[in-house]
Coordinates of C-alpha atoms in Angstrom, one line a residue:
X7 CA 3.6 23.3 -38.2
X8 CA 5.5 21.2 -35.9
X9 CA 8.4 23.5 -35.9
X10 CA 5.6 26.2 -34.3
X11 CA 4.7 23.6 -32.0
X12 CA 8.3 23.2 -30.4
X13 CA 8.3 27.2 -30.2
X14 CA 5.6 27.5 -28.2
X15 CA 6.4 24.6 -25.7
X16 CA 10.0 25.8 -25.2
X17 CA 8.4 29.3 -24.6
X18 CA 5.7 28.5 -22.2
X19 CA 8.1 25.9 -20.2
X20 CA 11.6 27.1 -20.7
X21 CA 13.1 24.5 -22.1
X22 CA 15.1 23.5 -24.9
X23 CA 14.3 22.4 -28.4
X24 CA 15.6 19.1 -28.4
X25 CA 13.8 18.4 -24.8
X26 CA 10.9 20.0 -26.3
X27 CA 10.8 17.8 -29.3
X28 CA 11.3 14.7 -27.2
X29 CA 8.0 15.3 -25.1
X30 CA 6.2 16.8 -28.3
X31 CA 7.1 13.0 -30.2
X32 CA 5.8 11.3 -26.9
X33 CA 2.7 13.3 -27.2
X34 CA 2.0 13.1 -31.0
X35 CA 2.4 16.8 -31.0
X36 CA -0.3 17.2 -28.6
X37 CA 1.1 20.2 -26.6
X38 CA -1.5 20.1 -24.0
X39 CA -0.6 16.4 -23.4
X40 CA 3.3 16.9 -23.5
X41 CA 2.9 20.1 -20.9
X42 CA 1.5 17.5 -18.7
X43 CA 4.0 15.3 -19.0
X44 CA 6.7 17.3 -18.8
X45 CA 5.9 18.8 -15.4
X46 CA 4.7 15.4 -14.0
X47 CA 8.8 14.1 -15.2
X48 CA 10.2 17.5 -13.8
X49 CA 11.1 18.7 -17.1
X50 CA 13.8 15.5 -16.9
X51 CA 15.2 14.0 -20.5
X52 CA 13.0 11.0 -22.0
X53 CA 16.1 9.3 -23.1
X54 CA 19.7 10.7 -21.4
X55 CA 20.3 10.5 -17.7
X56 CA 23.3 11.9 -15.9
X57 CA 25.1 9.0 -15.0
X58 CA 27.3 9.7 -11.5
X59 CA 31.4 8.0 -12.1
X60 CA 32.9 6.2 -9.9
X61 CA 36.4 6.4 -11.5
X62 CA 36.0 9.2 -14.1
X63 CA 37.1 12.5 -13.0
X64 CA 34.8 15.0 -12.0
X65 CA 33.9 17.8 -14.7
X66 CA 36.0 20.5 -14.2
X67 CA 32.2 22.9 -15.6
X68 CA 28.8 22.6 -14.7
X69 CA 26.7 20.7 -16.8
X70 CA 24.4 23.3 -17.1
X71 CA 23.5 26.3 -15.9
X72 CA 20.0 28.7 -15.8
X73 CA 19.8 32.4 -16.4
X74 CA 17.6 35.1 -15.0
X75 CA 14.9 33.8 -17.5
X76 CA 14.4 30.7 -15.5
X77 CA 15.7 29.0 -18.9
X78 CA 18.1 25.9 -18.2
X79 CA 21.0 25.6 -20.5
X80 CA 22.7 22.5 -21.9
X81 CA 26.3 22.2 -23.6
X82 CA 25.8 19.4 -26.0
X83 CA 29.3 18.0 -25.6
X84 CA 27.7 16.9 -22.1
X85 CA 25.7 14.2 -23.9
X86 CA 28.4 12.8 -25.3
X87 CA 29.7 12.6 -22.1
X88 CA 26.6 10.6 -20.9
X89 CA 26.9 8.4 -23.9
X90 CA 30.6 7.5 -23.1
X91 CA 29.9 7.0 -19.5
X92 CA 26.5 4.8 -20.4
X93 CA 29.3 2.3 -22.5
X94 CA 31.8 2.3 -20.3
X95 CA 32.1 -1.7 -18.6
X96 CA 31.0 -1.8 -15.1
X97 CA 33.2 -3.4 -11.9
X98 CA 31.8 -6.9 -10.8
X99 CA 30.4 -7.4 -8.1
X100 CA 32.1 -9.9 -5.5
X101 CA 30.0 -12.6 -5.1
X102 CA 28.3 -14.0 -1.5
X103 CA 26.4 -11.1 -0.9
X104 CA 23.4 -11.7 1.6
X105 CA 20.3 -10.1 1.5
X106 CA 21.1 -8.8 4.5
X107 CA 24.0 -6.7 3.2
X108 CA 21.4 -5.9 0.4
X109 CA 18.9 -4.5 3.0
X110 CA 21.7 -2.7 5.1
X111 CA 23.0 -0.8 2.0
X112 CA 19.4 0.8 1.3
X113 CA 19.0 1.7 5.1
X114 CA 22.1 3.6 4.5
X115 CA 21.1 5.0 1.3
X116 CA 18.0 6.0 2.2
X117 CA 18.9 7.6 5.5
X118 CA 21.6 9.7 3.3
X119 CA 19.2 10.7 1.1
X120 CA 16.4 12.3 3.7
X121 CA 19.1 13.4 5.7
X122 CA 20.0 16.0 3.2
X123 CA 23.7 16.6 4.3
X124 CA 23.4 17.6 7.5
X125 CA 24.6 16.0 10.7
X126 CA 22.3 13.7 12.3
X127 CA 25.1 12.1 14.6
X128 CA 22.3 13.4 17.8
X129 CA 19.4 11.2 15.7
X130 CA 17.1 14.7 16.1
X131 CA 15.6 15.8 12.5
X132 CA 16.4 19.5 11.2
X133 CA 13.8 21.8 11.7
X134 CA 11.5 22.0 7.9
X135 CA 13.3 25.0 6.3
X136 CA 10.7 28.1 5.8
X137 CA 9.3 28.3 2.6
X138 CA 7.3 31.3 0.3
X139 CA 5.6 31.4 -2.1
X140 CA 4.1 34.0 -4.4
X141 CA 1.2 32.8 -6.2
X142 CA 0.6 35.6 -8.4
X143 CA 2.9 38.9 -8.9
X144 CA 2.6 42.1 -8.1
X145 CA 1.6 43.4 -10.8
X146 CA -2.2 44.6 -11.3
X147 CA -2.8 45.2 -14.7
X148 CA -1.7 42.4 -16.9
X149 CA -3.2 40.3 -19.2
X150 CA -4.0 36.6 -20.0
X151 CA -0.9 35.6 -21.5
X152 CA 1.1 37.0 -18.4
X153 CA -1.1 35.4 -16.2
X154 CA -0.7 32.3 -18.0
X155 CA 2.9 32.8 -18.1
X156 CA 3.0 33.8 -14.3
X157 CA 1.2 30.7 -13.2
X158 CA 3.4 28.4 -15.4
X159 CA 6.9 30.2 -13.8
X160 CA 5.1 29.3 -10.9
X161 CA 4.7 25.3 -11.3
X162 CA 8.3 24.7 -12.6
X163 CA 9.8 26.5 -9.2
X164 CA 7.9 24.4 -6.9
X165 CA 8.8 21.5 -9.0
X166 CA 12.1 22.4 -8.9
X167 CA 12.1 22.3 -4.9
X168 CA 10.4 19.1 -4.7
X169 CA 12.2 16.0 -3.5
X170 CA 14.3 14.7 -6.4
X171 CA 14.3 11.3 -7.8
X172 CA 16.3 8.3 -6.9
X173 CA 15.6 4.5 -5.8
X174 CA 13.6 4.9 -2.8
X175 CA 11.5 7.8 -4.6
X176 CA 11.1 6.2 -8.3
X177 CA 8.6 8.5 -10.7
X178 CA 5.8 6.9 -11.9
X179 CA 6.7 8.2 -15.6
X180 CA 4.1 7.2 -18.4
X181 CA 4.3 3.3 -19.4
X182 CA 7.7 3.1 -17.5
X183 CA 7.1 -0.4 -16.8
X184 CA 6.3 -1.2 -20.0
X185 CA 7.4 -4.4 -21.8
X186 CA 10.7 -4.1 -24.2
X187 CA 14.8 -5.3 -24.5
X188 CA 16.8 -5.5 -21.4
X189 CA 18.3 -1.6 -22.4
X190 CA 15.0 0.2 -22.8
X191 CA 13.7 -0.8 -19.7
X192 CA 17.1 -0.1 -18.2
X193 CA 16.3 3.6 -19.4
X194 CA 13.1 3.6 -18.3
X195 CA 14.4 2.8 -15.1
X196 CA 17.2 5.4 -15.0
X197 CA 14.7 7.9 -15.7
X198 CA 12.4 7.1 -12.6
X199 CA 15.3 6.8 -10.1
X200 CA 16.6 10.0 -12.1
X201 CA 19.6 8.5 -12.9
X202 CA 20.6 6.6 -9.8
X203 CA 20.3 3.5 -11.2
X204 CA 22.6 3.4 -13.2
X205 CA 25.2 4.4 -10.4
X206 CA 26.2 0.4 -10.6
X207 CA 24.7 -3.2 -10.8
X208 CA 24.2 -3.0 -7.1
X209 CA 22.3 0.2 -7.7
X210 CA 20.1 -1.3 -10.3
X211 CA 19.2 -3.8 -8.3
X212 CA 18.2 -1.9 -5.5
X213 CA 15.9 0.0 -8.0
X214 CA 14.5 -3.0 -8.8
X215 CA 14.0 -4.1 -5.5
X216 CA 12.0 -1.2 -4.5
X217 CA 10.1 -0.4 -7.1
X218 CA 6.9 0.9 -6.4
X219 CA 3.5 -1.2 -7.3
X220 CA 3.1 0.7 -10.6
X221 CA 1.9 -2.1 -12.3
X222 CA -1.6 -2.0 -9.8
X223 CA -1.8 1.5 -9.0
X224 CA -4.3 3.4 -9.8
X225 CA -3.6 6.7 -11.0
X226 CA -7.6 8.4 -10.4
X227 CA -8.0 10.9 -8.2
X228 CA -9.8 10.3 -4.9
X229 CA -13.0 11.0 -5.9
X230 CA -12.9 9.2 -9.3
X231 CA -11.5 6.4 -7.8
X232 CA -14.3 6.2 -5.7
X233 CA -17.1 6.4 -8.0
X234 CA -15.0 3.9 -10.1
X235 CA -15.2 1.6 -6.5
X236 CA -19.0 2.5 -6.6
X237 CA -19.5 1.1 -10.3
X238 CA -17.1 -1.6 -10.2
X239 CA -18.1 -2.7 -7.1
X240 CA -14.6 -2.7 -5.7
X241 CA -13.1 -1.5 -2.0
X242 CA -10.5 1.0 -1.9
X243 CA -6.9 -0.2 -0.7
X244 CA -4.8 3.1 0.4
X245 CA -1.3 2.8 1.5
X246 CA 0.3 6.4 2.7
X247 CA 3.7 6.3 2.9
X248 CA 6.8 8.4 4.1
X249 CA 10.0 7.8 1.9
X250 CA 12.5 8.6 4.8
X251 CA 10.7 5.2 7.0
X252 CA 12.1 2.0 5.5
X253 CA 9.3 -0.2 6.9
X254 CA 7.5 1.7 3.8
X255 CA 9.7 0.9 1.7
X256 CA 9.7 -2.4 3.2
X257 CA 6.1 -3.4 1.7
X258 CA 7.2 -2.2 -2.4
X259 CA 9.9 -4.7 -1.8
X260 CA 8.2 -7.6 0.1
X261 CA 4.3 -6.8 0.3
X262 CA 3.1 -5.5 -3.1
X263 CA 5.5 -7.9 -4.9
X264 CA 3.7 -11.1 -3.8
X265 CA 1.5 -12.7 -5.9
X266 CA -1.0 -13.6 -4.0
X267 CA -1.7 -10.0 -3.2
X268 CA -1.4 -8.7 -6.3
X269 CA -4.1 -10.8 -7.7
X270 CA -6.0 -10.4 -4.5
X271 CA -5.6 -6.4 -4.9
X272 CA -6.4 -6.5 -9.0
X273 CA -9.6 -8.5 -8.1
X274 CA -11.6 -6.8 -5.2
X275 CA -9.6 -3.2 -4.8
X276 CA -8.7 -0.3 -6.6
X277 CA -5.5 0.5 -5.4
X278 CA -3.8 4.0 -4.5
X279 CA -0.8 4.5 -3.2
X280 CA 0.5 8.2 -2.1
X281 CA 3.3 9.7 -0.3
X282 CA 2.0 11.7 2.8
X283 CA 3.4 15.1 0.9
X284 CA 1.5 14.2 -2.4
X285 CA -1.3 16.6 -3.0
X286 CA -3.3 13.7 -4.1
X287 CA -3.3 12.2 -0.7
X288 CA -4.8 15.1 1.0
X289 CA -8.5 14.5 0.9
X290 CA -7.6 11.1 2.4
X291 CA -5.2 12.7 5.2
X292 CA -7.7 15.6 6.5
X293 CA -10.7 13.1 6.8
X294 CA -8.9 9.7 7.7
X295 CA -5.4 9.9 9.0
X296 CA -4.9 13.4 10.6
X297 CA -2.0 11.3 12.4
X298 CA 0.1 11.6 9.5
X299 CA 2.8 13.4 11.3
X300 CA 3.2 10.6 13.5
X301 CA 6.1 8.5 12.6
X302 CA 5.0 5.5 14.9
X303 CA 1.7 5.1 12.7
X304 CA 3.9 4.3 9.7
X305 CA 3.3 1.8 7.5
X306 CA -0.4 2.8 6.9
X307 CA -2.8 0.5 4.8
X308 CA -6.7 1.2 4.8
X309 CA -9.6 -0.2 3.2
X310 CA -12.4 2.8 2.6
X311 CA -15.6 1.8 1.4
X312 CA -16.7 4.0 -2.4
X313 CA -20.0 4.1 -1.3
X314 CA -20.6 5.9 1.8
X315 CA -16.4 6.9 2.6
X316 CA -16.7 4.4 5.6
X317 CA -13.0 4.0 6.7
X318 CA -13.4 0.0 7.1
X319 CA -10.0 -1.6 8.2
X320 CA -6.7 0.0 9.0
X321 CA -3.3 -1.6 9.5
X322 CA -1.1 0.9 10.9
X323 CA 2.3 1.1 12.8
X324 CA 5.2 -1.1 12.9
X325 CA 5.8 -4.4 13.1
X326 CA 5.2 -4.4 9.2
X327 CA 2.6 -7.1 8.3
X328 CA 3.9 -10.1 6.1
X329 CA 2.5 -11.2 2.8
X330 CA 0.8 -14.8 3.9
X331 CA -0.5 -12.8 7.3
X332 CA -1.6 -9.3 5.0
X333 CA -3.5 -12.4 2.2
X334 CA -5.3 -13.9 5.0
X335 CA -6.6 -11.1 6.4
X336 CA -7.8 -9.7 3.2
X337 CA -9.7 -12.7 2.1
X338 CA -11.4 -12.3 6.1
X339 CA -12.2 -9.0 5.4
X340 CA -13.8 -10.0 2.0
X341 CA -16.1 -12.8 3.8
X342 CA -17.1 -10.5 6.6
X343 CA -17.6 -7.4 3.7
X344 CA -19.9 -7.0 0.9
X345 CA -20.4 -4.2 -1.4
X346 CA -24.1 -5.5 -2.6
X347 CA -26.8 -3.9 -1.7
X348 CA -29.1 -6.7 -0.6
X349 CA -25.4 -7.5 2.5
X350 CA -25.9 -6.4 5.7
X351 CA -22.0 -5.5 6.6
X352 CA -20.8 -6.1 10.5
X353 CA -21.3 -3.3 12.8
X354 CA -19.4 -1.9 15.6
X355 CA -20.4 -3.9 18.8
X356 CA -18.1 -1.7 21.5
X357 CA -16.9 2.1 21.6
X358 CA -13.4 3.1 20.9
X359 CA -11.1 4.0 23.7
X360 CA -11.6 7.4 24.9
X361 CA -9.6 9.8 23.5
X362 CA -7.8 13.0 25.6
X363 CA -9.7 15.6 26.7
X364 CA -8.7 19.3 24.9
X365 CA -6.0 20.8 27.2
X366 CA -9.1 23.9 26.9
X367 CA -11.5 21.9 28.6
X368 CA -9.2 20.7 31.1
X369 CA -8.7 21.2 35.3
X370 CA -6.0 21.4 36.7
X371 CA -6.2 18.1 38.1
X372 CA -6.5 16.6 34.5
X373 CA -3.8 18.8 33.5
X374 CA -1.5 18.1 35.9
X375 CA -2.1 14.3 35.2
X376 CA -1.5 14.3 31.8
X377 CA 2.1 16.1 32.1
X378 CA 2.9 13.4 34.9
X379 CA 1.9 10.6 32.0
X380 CA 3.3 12.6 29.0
X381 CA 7.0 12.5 31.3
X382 CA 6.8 9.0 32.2
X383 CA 6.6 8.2 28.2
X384 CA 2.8 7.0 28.9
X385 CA 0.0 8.0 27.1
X386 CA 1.8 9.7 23.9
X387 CA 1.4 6.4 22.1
X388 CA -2.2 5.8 23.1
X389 CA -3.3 9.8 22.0
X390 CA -1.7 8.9 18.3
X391 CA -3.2 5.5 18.2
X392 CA -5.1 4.8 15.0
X393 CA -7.7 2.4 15.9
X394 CA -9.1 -0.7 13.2
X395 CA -12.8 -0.1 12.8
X396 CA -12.5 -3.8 12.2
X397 CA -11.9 -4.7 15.5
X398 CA -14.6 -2.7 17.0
X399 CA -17.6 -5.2 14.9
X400 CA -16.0 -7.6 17.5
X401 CA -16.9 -8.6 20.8
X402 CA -14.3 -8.5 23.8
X403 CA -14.9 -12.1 24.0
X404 CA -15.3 -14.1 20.6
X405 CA -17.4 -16.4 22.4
X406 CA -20.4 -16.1 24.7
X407 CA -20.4 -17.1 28.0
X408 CA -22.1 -20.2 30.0
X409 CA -25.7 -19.5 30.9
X410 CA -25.9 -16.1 28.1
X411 CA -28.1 -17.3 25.9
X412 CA -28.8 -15.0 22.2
X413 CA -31.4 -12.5 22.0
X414 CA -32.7 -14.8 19.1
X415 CA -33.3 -18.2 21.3
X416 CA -36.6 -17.2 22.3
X417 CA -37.6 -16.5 18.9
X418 CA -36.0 -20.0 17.8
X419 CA -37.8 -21.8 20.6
X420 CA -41.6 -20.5 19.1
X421 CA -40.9 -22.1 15.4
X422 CA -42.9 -24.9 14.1
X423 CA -40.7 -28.7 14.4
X424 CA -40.0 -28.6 10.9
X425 CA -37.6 -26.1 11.4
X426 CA -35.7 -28.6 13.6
X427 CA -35.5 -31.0 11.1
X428 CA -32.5 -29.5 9.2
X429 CA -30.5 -28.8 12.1
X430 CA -31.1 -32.6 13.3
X431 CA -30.1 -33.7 9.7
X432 CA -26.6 -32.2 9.9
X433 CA -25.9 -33.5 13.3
X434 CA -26.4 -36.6 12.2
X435 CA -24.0 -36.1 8.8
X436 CA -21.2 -34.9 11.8
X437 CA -21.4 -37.8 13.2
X438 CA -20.7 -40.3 10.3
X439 CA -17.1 -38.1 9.9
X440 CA -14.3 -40.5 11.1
X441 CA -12.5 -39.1 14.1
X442 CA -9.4 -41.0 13.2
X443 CA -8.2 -39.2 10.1
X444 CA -5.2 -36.6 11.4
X445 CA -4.1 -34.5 8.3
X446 CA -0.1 -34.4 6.9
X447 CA -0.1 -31.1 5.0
X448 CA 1.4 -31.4 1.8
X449 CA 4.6 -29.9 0.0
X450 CA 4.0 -26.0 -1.0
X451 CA 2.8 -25.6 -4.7
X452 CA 0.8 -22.6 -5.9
X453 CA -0.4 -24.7 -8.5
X454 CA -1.9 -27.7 -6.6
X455 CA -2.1 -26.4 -2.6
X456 CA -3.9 -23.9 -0.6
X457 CA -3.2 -22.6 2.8
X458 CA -6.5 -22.2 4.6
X459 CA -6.6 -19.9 8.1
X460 CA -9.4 -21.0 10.4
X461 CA -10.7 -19.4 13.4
X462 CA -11.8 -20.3 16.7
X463 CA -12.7 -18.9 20.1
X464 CA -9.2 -18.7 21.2
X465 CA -6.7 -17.6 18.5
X466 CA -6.5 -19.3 14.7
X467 CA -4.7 -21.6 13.4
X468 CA -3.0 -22.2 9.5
X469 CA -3.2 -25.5 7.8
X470 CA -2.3 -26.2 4.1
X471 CA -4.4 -28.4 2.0
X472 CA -4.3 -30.3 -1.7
X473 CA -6.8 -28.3 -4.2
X474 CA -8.2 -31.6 -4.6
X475 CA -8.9 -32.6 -1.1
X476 CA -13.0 -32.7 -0.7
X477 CA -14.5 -30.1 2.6
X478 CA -14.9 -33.6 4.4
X479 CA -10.9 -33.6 5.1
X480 CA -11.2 -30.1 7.3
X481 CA -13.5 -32.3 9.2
X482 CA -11.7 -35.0 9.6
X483 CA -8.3 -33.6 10.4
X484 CA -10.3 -31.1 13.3
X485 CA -12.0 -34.4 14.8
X486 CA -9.0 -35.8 14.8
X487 CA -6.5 -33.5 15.8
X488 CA -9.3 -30.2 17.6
X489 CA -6.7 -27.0 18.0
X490 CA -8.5 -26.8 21.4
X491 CA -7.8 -30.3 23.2
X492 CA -10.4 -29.5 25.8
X493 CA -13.0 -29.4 23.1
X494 CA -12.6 -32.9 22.1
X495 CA -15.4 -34.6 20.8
X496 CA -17.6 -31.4 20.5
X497 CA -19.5 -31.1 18.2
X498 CA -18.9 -28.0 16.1
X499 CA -19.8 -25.9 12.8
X500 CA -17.3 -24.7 10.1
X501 CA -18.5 -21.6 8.3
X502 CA -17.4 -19.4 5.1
X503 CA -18.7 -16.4 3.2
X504 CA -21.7 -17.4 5.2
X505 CA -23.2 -20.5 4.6
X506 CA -22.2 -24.0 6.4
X507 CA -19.6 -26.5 5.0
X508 CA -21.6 -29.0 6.0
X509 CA -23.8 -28.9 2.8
X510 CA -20.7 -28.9 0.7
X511 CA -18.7 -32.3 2.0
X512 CA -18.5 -33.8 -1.2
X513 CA -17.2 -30.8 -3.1
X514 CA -13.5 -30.4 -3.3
X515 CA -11.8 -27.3 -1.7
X516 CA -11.2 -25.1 -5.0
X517 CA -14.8 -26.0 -5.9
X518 CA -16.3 -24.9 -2.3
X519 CA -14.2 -21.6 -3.0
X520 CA -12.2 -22.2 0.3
X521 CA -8.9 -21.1 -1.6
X522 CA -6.8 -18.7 0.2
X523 CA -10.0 -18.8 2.2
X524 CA -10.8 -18.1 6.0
X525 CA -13.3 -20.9 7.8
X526 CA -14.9 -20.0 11.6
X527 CA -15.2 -22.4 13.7
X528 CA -17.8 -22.7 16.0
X529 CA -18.5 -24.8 19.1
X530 CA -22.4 -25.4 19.7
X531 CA -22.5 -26.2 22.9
X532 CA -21.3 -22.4 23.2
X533 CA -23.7 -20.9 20.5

């Protein structure tokens, strides 16, 4: 039975017994399952990688070859060849290297691997090679298996001319990450950077380095992961990326790594990240980032809400955004944001800039304007600018003016005293804060500090606080020490997730849930 099973895979996908068998074993003989993993892996072994020599003469044959078939043929003496070359001992490294050196050596790898062999001493890209395609054949008259057969033939040529593996394009293989010895996850590395890991120590740790967030991707399709945000009750986090820019690369190895973010991400997002050529990603590219082909607007992050496709908050462009900066500004987002039903979100308060006119609707005046701008390098940026719907729910000026009273005074004005009475109970509670109380942050521990990121009219401003500490210490340290001198001894209002700290002075900072937290502060003698 299982001998039948091998025939037919190595039929339908061209490929050997002994490959066959290796997928059919992953799959528990469940061919439809081992099809799909097969073409996801490119048809590459589960458990030999062609290891590249950097002493070892070069083979005088090919390794393999494929016929008119489209089969691909293997000696078996090559895998003991692989074997040997797996065993051999590998050169030391000298020690003292620098992280520098580390990042300079994947610049340099990278840029040899997207620029393809050809010269790119003038820094200007080759044109994209033409490509065709033939979805079906010719033929008029044949049957299901040939179409079957036709369509198949089909899927292993394009995956043939797709980008091939290595450390700054790793394949997200089936439980590749997956806990084991020090030798099977060396494998399982070797297979995702299609053997290039295992090019040297230096190599592996490059892999390593710039691993992609496997471990909190989410592999659903965009409109499953959707209706997974709608049930879940979960944002979705998109992050499209283009392999030959290393700032991309730049957040697997910095960004997605950090802890903070990770548990951030696993908590409130579903998270997807796609390569701008990935299939996947093309719902998201024709209704969100038709920019794509910009470089400029790489790294791209986005925050897209399940429920009505909202595009919610974009960081896009260089310089790319650091791990404390990228964790504040998600826990923001996440006190201005709700996904219940019952939570009015933020609107937009101002139009975006105005974007070119079509050259078709044009004079000649506008026309003539625009080349004049487009030669003088101004104006290409701002046409390609992807704007943050974020920004636009706020005002050009955080902070009303002297004399501009709220719409909502007058109704405030018409309420009963008792009303009043609250209000007048927590001035009185500001007023029994000490003034002389500056804060000394304490030393950085995960386990017993926070860093807290408040905001005022003019800027924000960082401070890191003991778990411990009660709310009536953010208090104290601002009376003491206001980030605006010139507000001295104004009285003012800290606010988070909307309510006021006020009510919560006696609560300690982890209990007030002020932990990785953003706080507003507000001045009332502007509100």
């Amino acid at each position: 039975m299982e001998s039948d099973v091998v025939a037919q895979f190595t039929e339908i996908t061209g490929s050997n017994p002994s490959l066959a068998t290796q997928y059919l074993q992953l799959a528990d003989f469940n061919i439809e399952q081992a099809m799909q993993l097969y073409f996801e892996n490119g048809g590459a072994p589960l458990t030999e990688e062609p290891v590249p020599s950097a002493t070892g003469p070069s083979p005088s044959r090919p390794t393999g070859y494929e016929d008119n078939s489209g089969v691909v043929h293997i000696d078996s003496d090559d895998d003991i060849a692989i074997d040997e070359a797996r065993s051999a001992p590998q050169a030391r490294q000298p020690e003292g290297l620098t992280f520098e050196d580390d990042e300079a050596m994947a610049r340099r790898l990278q840029e040899e691997m997207y620029r393809d062999g050809r010269d790119s001493s003038d820094g200007v890209r080759a044109p994209i090679a033409r490509t065709t395609e033939t979805l079906v054949g010719p033929e008029a008259d044949f049957d299901d298996g040939d179409m079957q057969a036709s369509i198949l033939g089909q899927l292993r040529a394009r995956q043939q001319r797709s980008s091939r593996p290595g450390i700054f394009n790793q394949r997200d293989t089936a439980e590749i990450w997956a806990g084991g010895d020090e030798s099977s996850h060396r494998e399982r590395l070797a297979a995702a950077t299609g053997g290039a890991s295992e090019a040297s120590s230096k190599q592996n740790m490059l892999a390593e380095m710039y691993r992609p967030p496997f471990d909190i991707m989410s592999r659903l399709p965009w409109d499953l992961a959707r209706q997974e945000g709608r049930e879940n009750e979960k944002w979705l986090l998109v992050n499209i990326q283009d392999q030959s820019i290393f700032d991309c690369q730049v957040l697997n190895r910095d960004l997605w790594k950090d802890p903070g973010v990770k548990e951030t991400v696993k908590e409130h997002f579903i998270f997807l990240q796609y390569s701008k050529d990935d299939s996947r990603a093309t719902p998201y590219l024709q209704y969100y980032f038709q920019a794509s082909d910009v470089s400029e607007n790489y790294p791209h992050i986005a925050i897209v809400d399940p429920r009505t496709g909202e595009q919610m908050k974009v960081w896009s462009g260089p310089p790319v955004v650091k791990p404390a900066e990228f964790l504040m500004q998600l826990h923001e987002f996440l006190d201005r944001y709700s996904l219940k039903h019952n939570v009015r979100n933020p609107v937009a308060k101002r139009k975006p800039e105005k974007k070119e006119k079509s050259i078709d609707t044009m004079t000649e005046e506008e026309m003539l304007e625009m080349a004049m701008r487009n030669s003088l390098g101004d104006g290409v940026e701002q046409t390609h600018r992807v704007v943050d719907p974020d920004d636009l729910t706020r005002s050009t000026e955080d902070v009303k003016g002297k004399g501009k009273a709220a719409p909502t005074d007058d109704v405030l004005m018409g309420e009963d005293d008792l009303a009043e009475e609250p209000v007048e109970e927590a001035s009185s509670l500001f007023w029994t804060i000490p003034d002389d109380r500056p804060h000394t942050e304490p030393p950085a521990d995960p386990a017993t500090t926070t860093r807290i990121q408040f905001r005022h009219p003019s800027g924000r401003v960082i401070r890191r606080f003991a778990l411990v500490d009660s709310v009536r210490r953010i208090y104290e340290w601002l009376k003491a020490d206001p980030p605006l001198p010139e507000k001295a001894g104004v009285e003012f209002e800290l606010n988070s997730m909307g309510r006021n700290l006020i009510d919560s002075l006696d609560l300690s900072i982890e209990q007030a849930g002020l932990k990785n937290g953003t706080v507003m502060i507000g001045y009332l003698e502007d509100l």
